[in-house]
PDB file of C-alpha atoms in Angstrom:
ATOM      1  CA  MET C   1     -13.924  10.886  -6.001  1.00 42.00           C
ATOM      2  CA  ASN C   2     -15.232  13.406  -3.474  1.00 46.00           C
ATOM      3  CA  THR C   3     -13.875  11.292  -0.619  1.00 45.00           C
ATOM      4  CA  LEU C   4     -10.431  11.419  -2.187  1.00 42.00           C
ATOM      5  CA  LEU C   5     -10.772  15.160  -2.715  1.00 43.00           C
ATOM      6  CA  ASP C   6     -11.903  15.712   0.875  1.00 51.00           C
ATOM      7  CA  ALA C   7      -8.985  13.690   2.193  1.00 47.00           C
ATOM      8  CA  GLY C   8      -6.533  15.709   0.084  1.00 48.00           C
ATOM      9  CA  PHE C   9      -5.355  12.762  -2.021  1.00 43.00           C
ATOM     10  CA  VAL C  10      -6.526  14.244  -5.327  1.00 43.00           C
ATOM     11  CA  ASP C  11      -5.850  17.721  -6.643  1.00 46.00           C
ATOM     12  CA  SER C  12      -9.169  19.594  -6.803  1.00 47.00           C
ATOM     13  CA  SER C  13      -8.257  21.008 -10.212  1.00 48.00           C
ATOM     14  CA  LEU C  14      -8.467  17.429 -11.534  1.00 44.00           C
ATOM     15  CA  SER C  15     -12.028  16.914 -10.319  1.00 45.00           C
ATOM     16  CA  GLN C  16     -13.489  18.783 -13.307  1.00 47.00           C
ATOM     17  CA  ASP C  17     -12.018  16.160 -15.614  1.00 47.00           C
ATOM     18  CA  ALA C  18     -12.924  13.173 -13.433  1.00 47.00           C
ATOM     19  CA  GLY C  19     -16.238  12.604 -15.207  1.00 48.00           C
ATOM     20  CA  ARG C  20     -14.505  12.436 -18.578  1.00 46.00           C
ATOM     21  CA  LEU C  21     -11.673  10.151 -17.479  1.00 49.00           C
ATOM     22  CA  THR C  22     -12.181   6.578 -18.611  1.00 54.00           C
ATOM     23  CA  LEU C  23      -9.572   3.897 -18.436  1.00 53.00           C
ATOM     24  CA  GLY C  24     -10.688   1.225 -20.838  1.00 57.00           C
ATOM     25  CA  PRO C  25      -8.832  -2.007 -21.522  1.00 56.00           C
ATOM     26  CA  ASP C  26      -6.424  -0.353 -23.960  1.00 64.00           C
ATOM     27  CA  ALA C  27      -5.422   2.357 -21.481  1.00 63.00           C
ATOM     28  CA  LEU C  28      -4.952  -0.196 -18.703  1.00 62.00           C
ATOM     29  CA  SER C  29      -2.789  -2.362 -20.950  1.00 63.00           C
ATOM     30  CA  LEU C  30      -0.633   0.645 -21.762  1.00 63.00           C
ATOM     31  CA  LEU C  31      -0.314   1.462 -18.071  1.00 65.00           C
ATOM     32  CA  ILE C  32       0.740  -2.086 -17.203  1.00 63.00           C
ATOM     33  CA  ASP C  33       3.237  -2.138 -20.077  1.00 64.00           C
ATOM     34  CA  VAL C  34       5.135   0.891 -18.791  1.00 65.00           C
ATOM     35  CA  LEU C  35       5.510  -0.423 -15.235  1.00 61.00           C
ATOM     36  CA  GLY C  36       9.107  -1.063 -14.216  1.00 72.00           C
ATOM     37  CA  HIS C  37       8.255  -4.477 -12.767  1.00 83.00           C
ATOM     38  CA  GLY C  38       7.099  -7.543 -14.608  1.00 90.00           C
ATOM     39  CA  VAL C  39       3.383  -8.326 -14.610  1.00 92.00           C
ATOM     40  CA  ILE C  40       1.837 -11.481 -16.037  1.00 94.00           C
ATOM     41  CA  VAL C  41      -1.918 -12.067 -15.906  1.00 93.00           C
ATOM     42  CA  VAL C  42      -2.928 -15.710 -16.209  1.00 95.00           C
ATOM     43  CA  ASN C  43      -5.932 -17.932 -15.592  1.00 92.00           C
ATOM     44  CA  GLU C  44      -5.930 -20.756 -13.027  1.00 89.00           C
ATOM     45  CA  ARG C  45      -4.209 -23.098 -15.478  1.00 90.00           C
ATOM     46  CA  GLY C  46      -1.372 -20.623 -16.017  1.00 94.00           C
ATOM     47  CA  GLN C  47      -2.507 -19.683 -19.529  1.00 96.00           C
ATOM     48  CA  ILE C  48      -1.166 -16.216 -20.268  1.00 96.00           C
ATOM     49  CA  ILE C  49      -3.800 -13.539 -20.785  1.00 92.00           C
ATOM     50  CA  HIS C  50      -1.551 -10.481 -20.644  1.00 90.00           C
ATOM     51  CA  VAL C  51       2.153  -9.895 -20.164  1.00 91.00           C
ATOM     52  CA  ASN C  52       3.891  -6.550 -19.923  1.00 90.00           C
ATOM     53  CA  ARG C  53       7.160  -5.610 -21.619  1.00 89.00           C
ATOM     54  CA  VAL C  54       9.410  -6.418 -18.629  1.00 89.00           C
ATOM     55  CA  ALA C  55       7.836  -9.834 -18.031  1.00 92.00           C
ATOM     56  CA  ARG C  56       7.879 -10.637 -21.753  1.00 93.00           C
ATOM     57  CA  THR C  57      11.638 -10.034 -21.780  1.00 92.00           C
ATOM     58  CA  GLU C  58      12.138 -12.438 -18.875  1.00 92.00           C
ATOM     59  CA  LEU C  59       9.891 -15.090 -20.423  1.00 95.00           C
ATOM     60  CA  ASN C  60      11.887 -14.874 -23.653  1.00 95.00           C
ATOM     61  CA  ARG C  61      15.179 -15.237 -21.758  1.00 93.00           C
ATOM     62  CA  ARG C  62      13.874 -18.435 -20.122  1.00 94.00           C
ATOM     63  CA  ARG C  63      16.119 -17.966 -17.080  1.00 93.00           C
ATOM     64  CA  VAL C  64      13.610 -18.773 -14.292  1.00 94.00           C
ATOM     65  CA  LEU C  65      10.241 -18.517 -16.072  1.00 95.00           C
ATOM     66  CA  ALA C  66       9.273 -19.474 -19.601  1.00 96.00           C
ATOM     67  CA  LYS C  67       6.280 -19.418 -21.907  1.00 96.00           C
ATOM     68  CA  VAL C  68       5.377 -22.951 -22.998  1.00 96.00           C
ATOM     69  CA  ASP C  69       2.347 -23.490 -25.241  1.00 96.00           C
ATOM     70  CA  GLY C  70       0.876 -20.164 -24.131  1.00 96.00           C
ATOM     71  CA  GLU C  71       1.310 -20.907 -20.416  1.00 97.00           C
ATOM     72  CA  VAL C  72       3.764 -19.583 -17.863  1.00 97.00           C
ATOM     73  CA  HIS C  73       6.106 -22.241 -16.450  1.00 97.00           C
ATOM     74  CA  ALA C  74       9.013 -22.237 -14.044  1.00 96.00           C
ATOM     75  CA  VAL C  75      12.150 -23.789 -15.515  1.00 96.00           C
ATOM     76  CA  THR C  76      13.019 -26.165 -12.637  1.00 96.00           C
ATOM     77  CA  PRO C  77      10.832 -29.105 -11.568  1.00 95.00           C
ATOM     78  CA  ALA C  78      10.672 -27.922  -7.937  1.00 95.00           C
ATOM     79  CA  ASP C  79       9.606 -24.444  -8.986  1.00 96.00           C
ATOM     80  CA  ILE C  80       7.027 -25.842 -11.420  1.00 96.00           C
ATOM     81  CA  ARG C  81       5.289 -27.415  -8.409  1.00 96.00           C
ATOM     82  CA  THR C  82       5.677 -24.229  -6.329  1.00 97.00           C
ATOM     83  CA  LEU C  83       4.103 -22.132  -9.090  1.00 97.00           C
ATOM     84  CA  GLN C  84       1.265 -24.627  -9.609  1.00 96.00           C
ATOM     85  CA  ASP C  85       0.532 -24.625  -5.861  1.00 97.00           C
ATOM     86  CA  ALA C  86       0.463 -20.811  -5.806  1.00 97.00           C
ATOM     87  CA  LEU C  87      -1.887 -20.704  -8.807  1.00 96.00           C
ATOM     88  CA  GLY C  88      -4.170 -23.192  -7.062  1.00 94.00           C
ATOM     89  CA  LYS C  89      -4.227 -21.051  -3.928  1.00 95.00           C
ATOM     90  CA  ALA C  90      -4.963 -17.968  -6.010  1.00 94.00           C
ATOM     91  CA  GLY C  91      -7.867 -19.821  -7.591  1.00 90.00           C
ATOM     92  CA  ALA C  92      -9.214 -20.239  -4.062  1.00 90.00           C
ATOM     93  CA  GLY C  93      -8.747 -16.513  -3.365  1.00 90.00           C
ATOM     94  CA  LYS C  94      -5.437 -16.736  -1.461  1.00 93.00           C
ATOM     95  CA  ARG C  95      -2.326 -14.685  -2.147  1.00 94.00           C
ATOM     96  CA  SER C  96       1.147 -16.203  -2.185  1.00 95.00           C
ATOM     97  CA  LEU C  97       4.693 -14.942  -2.189  1.00 95.00           C
ATOM     98  CA  ILE C  98       6.990 -17.440  -3.900  1.00 95.00           C
ATOM     99  CA  ASN C  99      10.581 -17.663  -5.042  1.00 93.00           C
ATOM    100  CA  VAL C 100      11.642 -19.253  -8.322  1.00 94.00           C
ATOM    101  CA  SER C 101      15.267 -19.759  -9.253  1.00 91.00           C
ATOM    102  CA  ALA C 102      17.622 -21.432 -11.678  1.00 91.00           C
ATOM    103  CA  GLY C 103      21.293 -21.177 -12.510  1.00 88.00           C
ATOM    104  CA  GLY C 104      22.050 -19.008  -9.496  1.00 89.00           C
ATOM    105  CA  LEU C 105      19.380 -16.461 -10.438  1.00 89.00           C
ATOM    106  CA  GLY C 106      16.214 -15.949  -8.447  1.00 89.00           C
ATOM    107  CA  LEU C 107      12.975 -14.038  -8.601  1.00 91.00           C
ATOM    108  CA  THR C 108      10.308 -13.370  -5.995  1.00 92.00           C
ATOM    109  CA  LEU C 109       6.737 -13.351  -7.315  1.00 94.00           C
ATOM    110  CA  ALA C 110       3.576 -12.145  -5.650  1.00 94.00           C
ATOM    111  CA  VAL C 111       0.749 -14.367  -6.892  1.00 96.00           C
ATOM    112  CA  VAL C 112      -2.468 -12.394  -6.450  1.00 94.00           C
ATOM    113  CA  PRO C 113      -6.030 -13.417  -7.346  1.00 94.00           C
ATOM    114  CA  LEU C 114      -7.916 -10.774  -9.344  1.00 88.00           C
ATOM    115  CA  LYS C 115     -11.396 -12.311  -9.296  1.00 70.00           C
ATOM    116  CA  LEU C 116     -13.791  -9.762  -7.815  1.00 63.00           C
ATOM    117  CA  ASP C 117     -16.656 -12.103  -6.978  1.00 60.00           C
ATOM    118  CA  THR C 118     -17.787 -15.641  -7.638  1.00 60.00           C
ATOM    119  CA  ASP C 119     -20.018 -14.745 -10.592  1.00 62.00           C
ATOM    120  CA  ALA C 120     -17.814 -12.159 -12.294  1.00 58.00           C
ATOM    121  CA  TRP C 121     -15.673 -14.159 -14.732  1.00 67.00           C
ATOM    122  CA  GLU C 122     -13.046 -16.856 -14.797  1.00 78.00           C
ATOM    123  CA  THR C 123     -10.414 -16.227 -12.159  1.00 83.00           C
ATOM    124  CA  ARG C 124      -7.567 -14.019 -13.291  1.00 92.00           C
ATOM    125  CA  ILE C 125      -4.291 -14.143 -11.408  1.00 94.00           C
ATOM    126  CA  ALA C 126      -1.523 -11.555 -11.424  1.00 93.00           C
ATOM    127  CA  LEU C 127       2.090 -12.641 -11.150  1.00 95.00           C
ATOM    128  CA  LEU C 128       3.923  -9.535  -9.984  1.00 93.00           C
ATOM    129  CA  PHE C 129       7.716  -9.529 -10.217  1.00 91.00           C
ATOM    130  CA  ALA C 130       9.605  -8.297  -7.175  1.00 85.00           C
ATOM    131  CA  ARG C 131      11.981  -6.369  -9.393  1.00 67.00           C
ATOM    132  CA  ALA C 132      12.369  -5.319 -12.959  1.00 49.00           C
ATOM    133  CA  GLU C 133      14.842  -8.025 -13.897  1.00 50.00           C
ATOM    134  CA  VAL C 134      15.888 -11.441 -12.632  1.00 52.00           C
ATOM    135  CA  GLY C 135      19.092 -11.146 -10.625  1.00 46.00           C
ATOM    136  CA  GLU C 136      18.548  -7.495  -9.794  1.00 42.00           C
ATOM    137  CA  SER C 137      18.612  -6.793  -6.055  1.00 42.00           C
ATOM    138  CA  GLY C 138      15.511  -5.452  -4.403  1.00 43.00           C
ATOM    139  CA  MET C 139      12.911  -5.875  -1.685  1.00 43.00           C
ATOM    140  CA  PHE C 140       9.306  -6.960  -2.201  1.00 45.00           C
ATOM    141  CA  GLY C 141       6.364  -8.486  -0.412  1.00 44.00           C
ATOM    142  CA  PHE C 142       4.414  -5.474   0.823  1.00 44.00           C
ATOM    143  CA  PHE C 143       0.960  -6.923   0.321  1.00 44.00           C
ATOM    144  CA  ALA C 144       1.448 -10.531  -0.615  1.00 45.00           C
ATOM    145  CA  ARG C 145       2.580 -11.527   2.869  1.00 47.00           C
ATOM    146  CA  SER C 146      -0.996 -11.715   4.055  1.00 45.00           C
ATOM    147  CA  TYR C 147      -2.501 -14.871   2.677  1.00 44.00           C
ATOM    148  CA  GLY C 148      -6.020 -13.481   2.428  1.00 46.00           C
TER     149      GLY C 148
END
């Protein structure tokens, strides 16, 4: 915290409260839910662990991604393979930037491994939507372009 204060990234008036600030799982879930972009957290098999409000809406619409038996799936056979390949790479610690599409609609997803170290827990993978809604224009790919 002091490093951030020294660099001017954090308001010094906030430092008094820094020791009391705790972001437990509930607070983090709330934070993810209010993001304007879809976020799905899955394991290596694609089993959904957490999905925010925006992503849940897209999964329910079943336009390019769908929830099938508790797992995230692309709706076209080609994209099913693309998503599976990206999940496999994420399991090996590599990021991917993929496109899934169907019916003239497309979505860019950053597939990012969340596993901190080899002994921490089962690999968690974040699927980060490039935009809030399928078909909405936008740019993405700021960090997922490096394949780790």
